[in-house]
Coordinates of C-alpha atoms in Angstrom, one line a residue:
M185 CA 27.2 -73.8 -64.7
N186 CA 28.4 -70.2 -64.8
K187 CA 29.7 -68.5 -61.6
Q188 CA 27.2 -65.9 -60.3
G189 CA 30.0 -63.4 -60.0
D190 CA 30.6 -63.2 -63.7
G191 CA 27.5 -61.2 -64.4
P192 CA 28.8 -57.8 -63.1
K193 CA 31.6 -57.8 -65.7
R194 CA 28.9 -56.8 -68.2
N195 CA 27.6 -54.0 -66.1
M196 CA 26.6 -50.6 -67.5
R197 CA 29.0 -47.8 -67.6
S198 CA 30.7 -47.2 -64.3
G199 CA 29.8 -43.9 -62.4
V200 CA 25.9 -44.3 -63.2
N201 CA 23.9 -45.3 -60.2
P202 CA 22.3 -48.6 -61.2
W203 CA 19.0 -47.7 -59.6
I204 CA 18.7 -44.8 -62.1
I205 CA 19.0 -47.3 -64.9
A206 CA 16.4 -49.5 -63.3
L207 CA 13.9 -46.7 -62.9
T208 CA 14.6 -45.7 -66.5
V209 CA 13.8 -49.0 -68.1
T210 CA 10.9 -49.5 -65.8
I211 CA 9.1 -46.4 -67.1
A212 CA 8.8 -47.8 -70.5
T213 CA 7.7 -51.2 -69.2
F214 CA 4.9 -49.5 -67.2
M215 CA 3.9 -47.4 -70.1
E216 CA 3.5 -50.3 -72.5
L217 CA 1.6 -52.6 -70.1
L218 CA -0.6 -49.7 -68.9
D219 CA -1.5 -48.8 -72.5
T220 CA -2.6 -52.4 -73.3
S221 CA -5.1 -52.6 -70.4
I222 CA -6.3 -49.1 -71.0
A223 CA -7.1 -50.0 -74.6
N224 CA -9.3 -52.9 -73.5
V225 CA -11.5 -50.6 -71.4
A226 CA -11.8 -48.0 -74.1
L227 CA -12.9 -50.3 -77.0
P228 CA -16.7 -49.5 -76.8
H229 CA -15.9 -45.8 -76.9
M230 CA -13.6 -46.3 -79.9
A231 CA -16.3 -48.1 -81.8
G232 CA -18.5 -45.1 -81.4
G233 CA -15.7 -42.6 -82.2
L234 CA -14.7 -44.4 -85.3
G235 CA -18.2 -45.4 -86.5
R236 CA -17.6 -49.2 -86.5
S237 CA -19.1 -52.1 -84.7
F238 CA -17.6 -53.5 -81.5
D239 CA -16.6 -56.6 -83.4
E240 CA -14.7 -54.6 -85.8
V241 CA -12.8 -52.6 -83.4
T242 CA -11.6 -55.7 -81.5
W243 CA -9.1 -55.9 -84.3
I244 CA -7.5 -52.9 -82.5
L245 CA -6.3 -55.3 -79.8
T246 CA -5.6 -58.3 -82.2
T247 CA -3.2 -56.3 -84.5
Y248 CA -1.3 -55.0 -81.5
L249 CA -0.9 -58.4 -80.0
V250 CA 0.0 -60.0 -83.3
A251 CA 2.8 -57.5 -84.0
N252 CA 4.0 -57.8 -80.4
A253 CA 4.2 -61.5 -80.7
V254 CA 6.1 -61.5 -84.0
V255 CA 8.9 -59.1 -82.7
L256 CA 9.3 -60.5 -79.2
P257 CA 11.3 -63.6 -80.0
M258 CA 13.6 -61.7 -82.3
S259 CA 14.4 -58.9 -79.8
A260 CA 17.7 -60.5 -78.7
W261 CA 19.0 -60.9 -82.3
L262 CA 17.9 -57.3 -83.1
S263 CA 19.7 -56.0 -80.1
R264 CA 22.9 -57.6 -81.3
V265 CA 22.4 -56.2 -84.9
F266 CA 21.7 -52.6 -83.9
G267 CA 23.1 -52.4 -80.3
R268 CA 20.9 -52.8 -77.2
K269 CA 20.7 -49.1 -76.5
N270 CA 20.0 -48.1 -80.1
Y271 CA 17.4 -50.8 -80.5
Y272 CA 15.7 -50.0 -77.2
M273 CA 15.5 -46.3 -77.9
A274 CA 14.1 -47.1 -81.4
C275 CA 11.4 -49.2 -79.8
V276 CA 10.4 -46.5 -77.3
L277 CA 10.4 -43.9 -80.1
L278 CA 8.3 -46.1 -82.3
F279 CA 5.9 -46.9 -79.5
T280 CA 5.5 -43.2 -78.6
L281 CA 5.0 -41.9 -82.2
S282 CA 2.6 -44.6 -83.0
S283 CA 0.7 -43.8 -79.8
L284 CA 0.3 -40.3 -81.2
L285 CA -1.0 -41.7 -84.5
C286 CA -3.4 -43.8 -82.6
G287 CA -4.7 -40.8 -80.7
V288 CA -5.4 -38.9 -83.8
A289 CA -6.4 -41.6 -86.1
P290 CA -9.5 -40.6 -88.2
S291 CA -10.5 -44.0 -89.3
L292 CA -10.2 -47.7 -88.3
P293 CA -7.7 -48.6 -91.2
I294 CA -5.3 -45.9 -90.0
M295 CA -5.8 -47.0 -86.3
L296 CA -4.9 -50.6 -87.2
I297 CA -1.7 -49.5 -89.0
A298 CA -0.8 -47.5 -85.9
R299 CA -1.4 -50.4 -83.6
V300 CA 0.8 -52.6 -85.7
L301 CA 3.6 -50.1 -85.4
Q302 CA 2.9 -49.8 -81.7
G303 CA 3.0 -53.5 -81.3
I304 CA 6.4 -53.7 -83.1
G305 CA 7.8 -51.1 -80.7
G306 CA 6.2 -52.5 -77.6
G307 CA 7.4 -56.1 -78.4
G308 CA 11.1 -55.2 -78.1
L309 CA 10.8 -53.3 -74.8
A310 CA 10.5 -56.0 -72.1
P311 CA 13.1 -58.4 -73.3
V312 CA 15.7 -55.7 -73.6
E313 CA 14.8 -54.1 -70.3
Q314 CA 15.4 -57.4 -68.5
A315 CA 18.7 -57.9 -70.1
I316 CA 19.7 -54.4 -69.1
L317 CA 18.7 -55.1 -65.5
V318 CA 20.7 -58.4 -65.4
D319 CA 23.8 -56.7 -66.8
T320 CA 23.5 -53.6 -64.6
F321 CA 23.1 -55.4 -61.2
P322 CA 25.4 -58.0 -59.8
P323 CA 23.7 -61.3 -58.9
A324 CA 23.5 -60.4 -55.2
K325 CA 21.6 -57.3 -56.1
R326 CA 19.4 -58.5 -58.9
A327 CA 16.6 -59.5 -56.6
S328 CA 16.0 -55.8 -55.5
A329 CA 16.1 -54.7 -59.1
F330 CA 13.5 -57.2 -60.2
A331 CA 11.3 -56.3 -57.2
L332 CA 10.9 -52.9 -58.8
Y333 CA 10.4 -54.6 -62.2
T334 CA 7.8 -56.8 -60.6
V335 CA 5.8 -53.9 -59.2
A336 CA 5.6 -52.5 -62.8
I337 CA 4.6 -55.6 -64.7
V338 CA 1.9 -56.6 -62.1
V339 CA 0.6 -53.1 -61.1
A340 CA 0.2 -51.7 -64.6
P341 CA -2.4 -54.2 -65.8
A342 CA -4.3 -53.7 -62.5
V343 CA -4.4 -49.9 -62.6
G344 CA -5.0 -49.8 -66.3
P345 CA -8.8 -50.5 -66.2
V346 CA -9.1 -47.7 -63.4
V347 CA -7.1 -45.2 -65.5
G348 CA -8.9 -46.1 -68.7
G349 CA -12.3 -46.0 -67.2
W350 CA -11.5 -42.5 -65.7
I351 CA -10.2 -41.2 -68.9
T352 CA -13.0 -42.4 -71.1
D353 CA -15.6 -41.2 -68.6
N354 CA -14.2 -37.7 -68.2
F355 CA -12.3 -37.0 -71.4
S356 CA -11.9 -38.8 -74.7
W357 CA -10.8 -42.4 -75.6
R358 CA -8.0 -40.7 -77.7
W359 CA -6.2 -39.7 -74.4
C360 CA -5.8 -43.3 -73.6
F361 CA -3.0 -43.2 -76.3
L362 CA -1.9 -39.6 -76.1
I363 CA -0.8 -39.9 -72.4
N364 CA 2.0 -42.0 -73.7
L365 CA 3.7 -39.0 -75.3
P366 CA 5.2 -37.4 -72.2
I367 CA 6.1 -40.7 -70.7
G368 CA 7.8 -41.9 -73.9
L369 CA 9.7 -38.7 -74.2
L370 CA 11.0 -38.9 -70.6
S371 CA 12.0 -42.5 -71.2
L372 CA 14.0 -41.5 -74.3
F373 CA 15.7 -38.7 -72.5
L374 CA 16.8 -40.9 -69.5
T375 CA 17.8 -43.7 -71.7
N376 CA 20.1 -41.6 -73.8
R377 CA 21.5 -40.0 -70.7
F378 CA 22.1 -43.0 -68.5
V379 CA 21.9 -46.4 -70.4
H380 CA 25.0 -47.6 -72.3
D381 CA 25.9 -50.9 -73.9
P382 CA 28.6 -52.7 -71.8
P383 CA 31.9 -53.5 -73.4
A384 CA 31.4 -57.2 -73.3
F385 CA 28.0 -56.9 -75.1
T386 CA 29.7 -54.7 -77.8
E387 CA 32.1 -57.6 -78.4
E388 CA 29.2 -60.1 -78.6
R389 CA 27.6 -57.9 -81.3
K390 CA 30.4 -59.1 -83.6
T391 CA 28.9 -62.6 -83.7
A392 CA 25.8 -61.1 -85.5
R393 CA 28.2 -60.5 -88.6
S394 CA 30.3 -63.0 -90.6
P395 CA 34.0 -62.6 -91.1
S396 CA 33.3 -60.6 -94.2
G397 CA 31.2 -58.1 -92.3
K398 CA 27.8 -59.2 -93.6
L399 CA 24.9 -59.8 -91.2
N400 CA 24.2 -63.4 -90.3
I401 CA 20.5 -63.3 -90.9
D402 CA 18.4 -66.4 -90.0
V403 CA 15.9 -65.7 -92.7
V404 CA 14.1 -69.0 -92.6
G405 CA 13.9 -68.8 -88.7
I406 CA 12.5 -65.3 -88.8
F407 CA 9.9 -66.1 -91.4
L408 CA 8.6 -69.3 -89.6
L409 CA 8.6 -67.6 -86.2
A410 CA 6.8 -64.4 -87.5
L411 CA 4.1 -66.3 -89.5
G412 CA 3.6 -68.9 -86.8
S413 CA 3.4 -66.4 -83.9
A414 CA 1.0 -64.2 -86.0
A415 CA -1.2 -67.1 -86.7
L416 CA -1.3 -68.4 -83.1
E417 CA -2.0 -64.9 -81.7
V418 CA -5.0 -64.5 -84.2
L419 CA -6.2 -68.0 -83.2
L420 CA -6.1 -67.2 -79.5
D421 CA -7.5 -63.6 -79.8
R422 CA -10.3 -64.4 -82.2
G423 CA -11.1 -67.9 -81.5
Q424 CA -13.9 -67.3 -79.1
I425 CA -15.3 -64.4 -81.2
D426 CA -15.3 -66.6 -84.3
D427 CA -16.6 -69.8 -82.7
W428 CA -13.2 -71.5 -82.7
F429 CA -13.0 -74.5 -85.1
G430 CA -16.5 -73.8 -86.4
S431 CA -14.7 -71.1 -88.4
A432 CA -12.7 -71.9 -91.5
F433 CA -10.5 -68.8 -90.8
I434 CA -9.6 -70.1 -87.3
C435 CA -8.9 -73.6 -88.7
W436 CA -6.5 -72.2 -91.2
A437 CA -4.9 -70.1 -88.5
F438 CA -4.4 -73.3 -86.4
V439 CA -2.8 -75.2 -89.3
V440 CA -0.4 -72.3 -90.2
A441 CA 0.5 -71.9 -86.5
L442 CA 1.2 -75.5 -86.0
L443 CA 3.1 -76.1 -89.2
C444 CA 5.2 -72.9 -88.8
L445 CA 6.0 -73.2 -85.1
V446 CA 6.9 -77.0 -85.2
S447 CA 9.2 -76.3 -88.2
A448 CA 10.6 -73.3 -86.4
V449 CA 11.6 -75.5 -83.4
F450 CA 13.5 -78.0 -85.7
W451 CA 15.1 -75.3 -87.7
E452 CA 16.2 -73.1 -84.7
W453 CA 17.6 -76.2 -82.8
N454 CA 19.9 -77.0 -85.6
H455 CA 20.9 -73.5 -86.8
K456 CA 24.3 -72.3 -85.8
D457 CA 23.2 -68.7 -85.0
P458 CA 19.4 -69.0 -84.4
V459 CA 17.0 -66.1 -83.8
I460 CA 15.9 -67.8 -80.5
D461 CA 18.3 -70.1 -78.8
L462 CA 16.2 -73.1 -77.7
H463 CA 19.4 -74.9 -76.4
L464 CA 18.9 -72.7 -73.3
L465 CA 15.9 -74.8 -72.3
A466 CA 18.4 -77.7 -71.8
K467 CA 19.3 -75.8 -68.6
R468 CA 17.0 -77.2 -65.8
N469 CA 16.5 -74.1 -63.9
F470 CA 15.9 -72.0 -67.0
A471 CA 13.4 -74.5 -68.4
I472 CA 11.4 -74.7 -65.2
A473 CA 11.5 -70.8 -64.8
N474 CA 9.8 -70.5 -68.3
V475 CA 7.0 -72.9 -67.2
F476 CA 6.4 -70.5 -64.3
Y477 CA 6.6 -67.4 -66.5
F478 CA 3.8 -69.0 -68.7
L479 CA 1.8 -70.0 -65.5
F480 CA 2.2 -66.5 -64.0
A481 CA 0.9 -64.8 -67.0
V482 CA -2.1 -67.2 -67.3
G483 CA -3.3 -66.5 -63.8
L484 CA -2.6 -62.7 -63.9
F485 CA -4.2 -61.9 -67.2
A486 CA -7.1 -64.4 -66.8
S487 CA -8.0 -62.9 -63.4
T488 CA -7.5 -59.4 -64.6
T489 CA -9.8 -60.0 -67.5
L490 CA -12.5 -61.9 -65.5
L491 CA -12.8 -59.7 -62.4
P492 CA -13.9 -56.4 -64.2
Q493 CA -16.4 -58.4 -66.2
I494 CA -17.9 -60.0 -63.1
L495 CA -18.1 -56.8 -61.1
Q496 CA -19.5 -54.7 -63.9
T497 CA -22.0 -57.1 -65.4
L498 CA -23.1 -59.0 -62.2
Y499 CA -22.8 -56.4 -59.4
G500 CA -23.3 -53.1 -61.4
Y501 CA -19.9 -51.6 -60.6
R502 CA -18.5 -48.7 -62.7
A503 CA -15.3 -49.3 -64.5
L504 CA -13.6 -47.1 -62.0
D505 CA -15.1 -49.1 -59.0
A506 CA -14.2 -52.4 -60.6
G507 CA -10.7 -51.2 -61.1
L508 CA -10.4 -50.2 -57.4
V509 CA -11.1 -53.8 -56.5
L510 CA -7.8 -54.7 -58.2
G511 CA -6.0 -52.0 -56.1
P512 CA -5.4 -54.0 -53.0
G513 CA -3.4 -56.6 -54.8
A514 CA -1.3 -53.9 -56.5
A515 CA -0.7 -52.3 -53.2
V516 CA 0.3 -55.5 -51.5
I517 CA 2.8 -56.2 -54.3
T518 CA 4.3 -52.7 -54.1
V519 CA 4.9 -53.1 -50.4
L520 CA 6.0 -56.7 -50.2
A521 CA 8.1 -57.3 -53.4
P522 CA 11.1 -55.5 -51.8
V523 CA 10.7 -57.8 -48.8
G524 CA 11.0 -60.8 -51.0
A525 CA 14.1 -59.3 -52.5
V526 CA 15.7 -59.0 -49.0
L527 CA 14.8 -62.6 -48.2
V528 CA 16.5 -63.8 -51.3
Q529 CA 19.6 -61.6 -51.2
R530 CA 20.4 -62.3 -47.5
G531 CA 19.8 -66.1 -48.0
V532 CA 17.0 -66.2 -45.5
I533 CA 15.2 -68.7 -47.7
R534 CA 16.2 -70.5 -50.8
P535 CA 14.6 -69.0 -54.0
K536 CA 12.9 -72.3 -55.0
Y537 CA 11.1 -72.6 -51.6
L538 CA 10.0 -69.0 -51.6
M539 CA 8.6 -69.3 -55.3
F540 CA 6.9 -72.6 -54.2
M541 CA 5.2 -70.8 -51.3
A542 CA 4.3 -67.8 -53.3
I543 CA 2.7 -69.6 -56.3
S544 CA 0.8 -71.8 -53.8
F545 CA -0.7 -68.6 -52.3
A546 CA -1.6 -67.5 -55.6
G547 CA -3.3 -70.8 -56.4
F548 CA -5.3 -70.7 -53.1
S549 CA -6.4 -67.2 -53.9
F550 CA -8.1 -68.5 -57.1
L551 CA -9.8 -71.2 -55.2
Y552 CA -11.1 -68.6 -52.7
Y553 CA -12.5 -66.7 -55.8
S554 CA -14.3 -69.9 -56.8
H555 CA -16.5 -69.9 -53.7
F556 CA -18.0 -66.4 -54.4
N557 CA -21.7 -65.8 -55.2
L558 CA -24.0 -63.0 -56.0
D559 CA -24.1 -61.9 -52.3
T560 CA -20.3 -61.5 -52.1
N561 CA -19.4 -57.9 -51.2
Y562 CA -16.4 -55.7 -52.1
G563 CA -14.4 -56.7 -49.1
H564 CA -14.2 -60.4 -50.1
Y565 CA -13.1 -59.5 -53.7
A566 CA -10.5 -57.0 -52.4
F567 CA -9.1 -59.6 -49.9
A568 CA -9.0 -62.3 -52.6
R569 CA -7.0 -60.0 -54.8
A570 CA -4.8 -59.0 -52.0
L571 CA -4.1 -62.7 -51.2
Q572 CA -3.3 -63.1 -54.9
G573 CA -1.0 -60.1 -54.7
F574 CA 0.7 -61.6 -51.7
G575 CA 1.6 -64.7 -53.8
Y576 CA 2.9 -62.6 -56.7
A577 CA 4.9 -60.3 -54.4
F578 CA 7.1 -63.2 -53.4
F579 CA 7.0 -65.0 -56.6
F580 CA 8.5 -63.0 -59.5
V581 CA 11.8 -62.0 -57.6
P582 CA 12.9 -65.6 -56.9
L583 CA 11.7 -66.6 -60.3
T584 CA 14.1 -64.2 -62.1
V585 CA 17.1 -65.1 -59.9
I586 CA 16.4 -68.8 -60.7
T587 CA 16.1 -67.8 -64.4
Y588 CA 19.7 -66.6 -64.8
S589 CA 21.3 -69.0 -62.2
E590 CA 22.7 -71.5 -64.7
L591 CA 23.4 -69.1 -67.7
R592 CA 26.5 -67.4 -68.9
P593 CA 26.5 -63.6 -69.0
D594 CA 26.6 -63.7 -72.8
Q595 CA 23.3 -65.6 -72.8
N596 CA 21.3 -63.0 -71.0
D597 CA 19.8 -61.3 -74.0
K598 CA 18.6 -64.5 -75.6
A599 CA 17.3 -65.7 -72.2
S600 CA 15.3 -62.5 -71.8
S601 CA 13.7 -63.0 -75.2
L602 CA 12.7 -66.5 -74.4
T603 CA 11.2 -65.6 -71.0
N604 CA 9.2 -62.8 -72.4
F605 CA 8.1 -65.0 -75.2
F606 CA 6.7 -67.5 -72.7
R607 CA 5.1 -64.7 -70.6
N608 CA 3.5 -63.2 -73.6
W609 CA 2.0 -66.5 -74.7
G610 CA 0.9 -67.2 -71.2
G611 CA -1.1 -64.0 -71.1
S612 CA -2.8 -64.8 -74.5
F613 CA -3.6 -68.3 -73.4
G614 CA -4.9 -67.1 -70.1
I615 CA -7.3 -64.6 -71.7
A616 CA -8.4 -67.2 -74.3
F617 CA -8.9 -69.9 -71.7
A618 CA -10.8 -67.6 -69.4
T619 CA -13.2 -66.2 -72.0
T620 CA -13.9 -69.6 -73.7
L621 CA -14.3 -71.5 -70.4
A622 CA -16.7 -68.9 -69.1
E623 CA -18.9 -69.2 -72.3
R624 CA -18.9 -73.0 -72.2
R625 CA -19.6 -73.2 -68.5
T626 CA -22.4 -70.6 -68.9
S627 CA -24.1 -72.9 -71.5
F628 CA -23.6 -75.9 -69.3
H629 CA -25.1 -74.2 -66.1
Q630 CA -27.9 -72.7 -68.1
S631 CA -28.9 -76.1 -69.4
R632 CA -28.5 -77.8 -66.0
L633 CA -30.4 -75.0 -64.0
A634 CA -33.2 -75.0 -66.6
D635 CA -33.7 -78.7 -66.3
N636 CA -33.9 -78.4 -62.6
L637 CA -36.2 -75.4 -62.6
P638 CA -39.0 -76.1 -65.2
A639 CA -41.6 -73.4 -65.9
T640 CA -44.1 -75.3 -63.9
S641 CA -41.9 -75.1 -60.8
L642 CA -43.9 -74.0 -57.7
R643 CA -40.9 -72.1 -56.4
L644 CA -40.4 -70.3 -59.6
Q645 CA -44.1 -69.3 -59.8
Q646 CA -44.0 -68.1 -56.2
T647 CA -41.0 -65.9 -57.0
I648 CA -42.7 -64.4 -60.1
N649 CA -45.8 -63.7 -58.2
A650 CA -43.9 -62.1 -55.4
V651 CA -42.1 -59.8 -57.7
D652 CA -45.4 -59.2 -59.6
R653 CA -47.2 -58.0 -56.4
Y654 CA -44.2 -55.8 -55.4
L655 CA -44.2 -54.0 -58.7
Q656 CA -48.0 -53.5 -58.5
Q657 CA -47.7 -52.0 -55.0
H658 CA -45.2 -49.6 -56.4
G659 CA -47.5 -48.2 -59.1
R660 CA -47.0 -50.6 -61.9
S661 CA -50.1 -51.6 -64.0
P662 CA -50.9 -55.5 -63.8
A663 CA -49.7 -55.9 -67.4
D664 CA -46.4 -54.0 -66.8
A665 CA -45.9 -55.8 -63.5
A666 CA -46.2 -59.3 -65.0
R667 CA -43.8 -58.4 -67.8
G668 CA -41.4 -56.8 -65.2
A669 CA -41.6 -59.8 -63.0
I670 CA -40.6 -62.3 -65.7
F671 CA -37.8 -60.0 -66.8
F672 CA -36.5 -59.7 -63.4
V673 CA -36.5 -63.4 -62.6
G674 CA -34.8 -64.0 -66.2
Q675 CA -32.1 -61.6 -65.2
L676 CA -31.7 -63.3 -61.8
F677 CA -31.4 -66.6 -63.6
D678 CA -28.8 -65.3 -66.0
A679 CA -26.7 -63.7 -63.3
Q680 CA -26.7 -66.9 -61.3
V681 CA -25.6 -68.9 -64.3
R682 CA -22.8 -66.4 -65.1
I683 CA -21.4 -66.3 -61.5
L684 CA -21.3 -70.1 -61.5
A685 CA -19.3 -70.1 -64.8
Y686 CA -16.9 -67.5 -63.6
T687 CA -16.3 -69.3 -60.4
D688 CA -15.6 -72.5 -62.4
C689 CA -12.9 -70.6 -64.3
F690 CA -11.2 -69.5 -61.1
W691 CA -11.4 -73.1 -59.8
A692 CA -9.7 -74.4 -62.9
I693 CA -6.9 -71.9 -62.8
G694 CA -6.4 -72.5 -59.1
V695 CA -6.1 -76.3 -59.5
L696 CA -3.8 -75.8 -62.5
T697 CA -1.5 -73.5 -60.4
L698 CA -1.4 -75.7 -57.4
M699 CA -0.7 -78.8 -59.6
I700 CA 2.3 -77.1 -61.2
A701 CA 3.6 -75.4 -58.0
P702 CA 5.7 -78.4 -56.8
L703 CA 7.8 -78.2 -59.9
A704 CA 9.6 -75.2 -58.3
L705 CA 11.1 -77.7 -55.8
F706 CA 13.0 -79.4 -58.7
T707 CA 15.2 -76.4 -59.5
R708 CA 18.8 -76.9 -58.8
N709 CA 20.4 -75.1 -55.8
F710 CA 23.0 -72.3 -56.6
R711 CA 25.0 -69.9 -54.6
I712 CA 24.5 -66.1 -54.9
D713 CA 27.9 -64.4 -54.3
P714 CA 27.1 -61.7 -51.8
D715 CA 30.6 -60.0 -52.4
A716 CA 30.1 -59.6 -56.1
T717 CA 30.1 -55.9 -57.1
P718 CA 30.0 -54.1 -60.4
G719 CA 33.2 -54.1 -62.3
H720 CA 34.8 -56.9 -60.3

């Protein structure tokens, strides 16, 4: 196990306030995550603007996610090849320029090319940013740095639907991409001004080359990871749309993903300079941390996907109103994440106990969601989201401290790639799980309620007759009232079925979260050196 005081030896250039560096890299994180959630909201508007069907424009999301998934595991290796600062700035520049291309794209093919480029740029941001934070702050200060980072990665997906709904309602969907231009340019300026590769990392870059000066390129590993990741992302993103294994395309994607990723594991494990270092998972704390990165993303992205659907389709909320329901959770995280950092830094509570408590709160928040019905009001949804935010506010900080507790400083970059790899796949699995389970449970409840409520049911007939009389009293003709009554009851039936399906999803996520929460208690104890300072 490395000593926690070793980390600061790799700190960024002395004389630069580390908080300036933290704010600098957080800007790009927020931009990338915000853009992803904004694009989801704007899809129907893009379909109209590009003259394509909604099913066709969903490839705008898929192509980004595929490119993102391909680049993510290779980011540590690319950082060593090009230099961390150079690679990071290249990613920000590519993301910014491709956002411009997305904003002015005249057709769907051009848009898809731009989204691939945007995904390549976005995929390299998060892993490099985390490595920069780890090397910039000494272990005793990292909790505070990652509190800021927590706010960015949790708040951005929450406010994205609000921003996206407001932009598309008041301007054009193209501004969902064009707003990245000033943010990206600001990030480039600040990065060039304040971020520098530490001397120790510059020495490490030499390991990316052979004694003759040639690059050590793990061609087979890159190919297997790229093809396997792309196939798996297509499988998860398109599975529900294409009826999963009822589609030959999805079956082939599954076969390719399975063969390539299993082969990649064996290849990378035995390669002397792998693209991703799977040996890091032999460290207990790091392995457990990655389980929780995956679980965190499953819960966050599944709930962020489900809630706007529930509120807009069942309660009639506008996109802006639905987004505001997510606001209390973001506010709680913003306020309490620094408190979690203080608790960890001052040794008030061991990180593993704080993480166990936090993820348990998140699990109970999902169970709270599972008891909602069609009469549930805004206050209950906002409180549930705040409860979820309370859990996440105290979760991510101890998680990141545990992640790097057993690693050497020279392993930070590879570790960041792996943690973001697991977080990325957790998000994809969470969305796929939520959407698929919602559809399956909708069919189940529809069949069960139909069996228990036949057309000859006295209660059903009484309800239809009551609606019929109400409509006639308000000026409808007998024929229109009869049709309107049947339509109204049908809509009520459909809404009841869907709320039951959605609450089943929350129940499943809550149970899964609570089942895995005790794993946090199995992390090894470690000491955070409070006297460690940069450069010592």
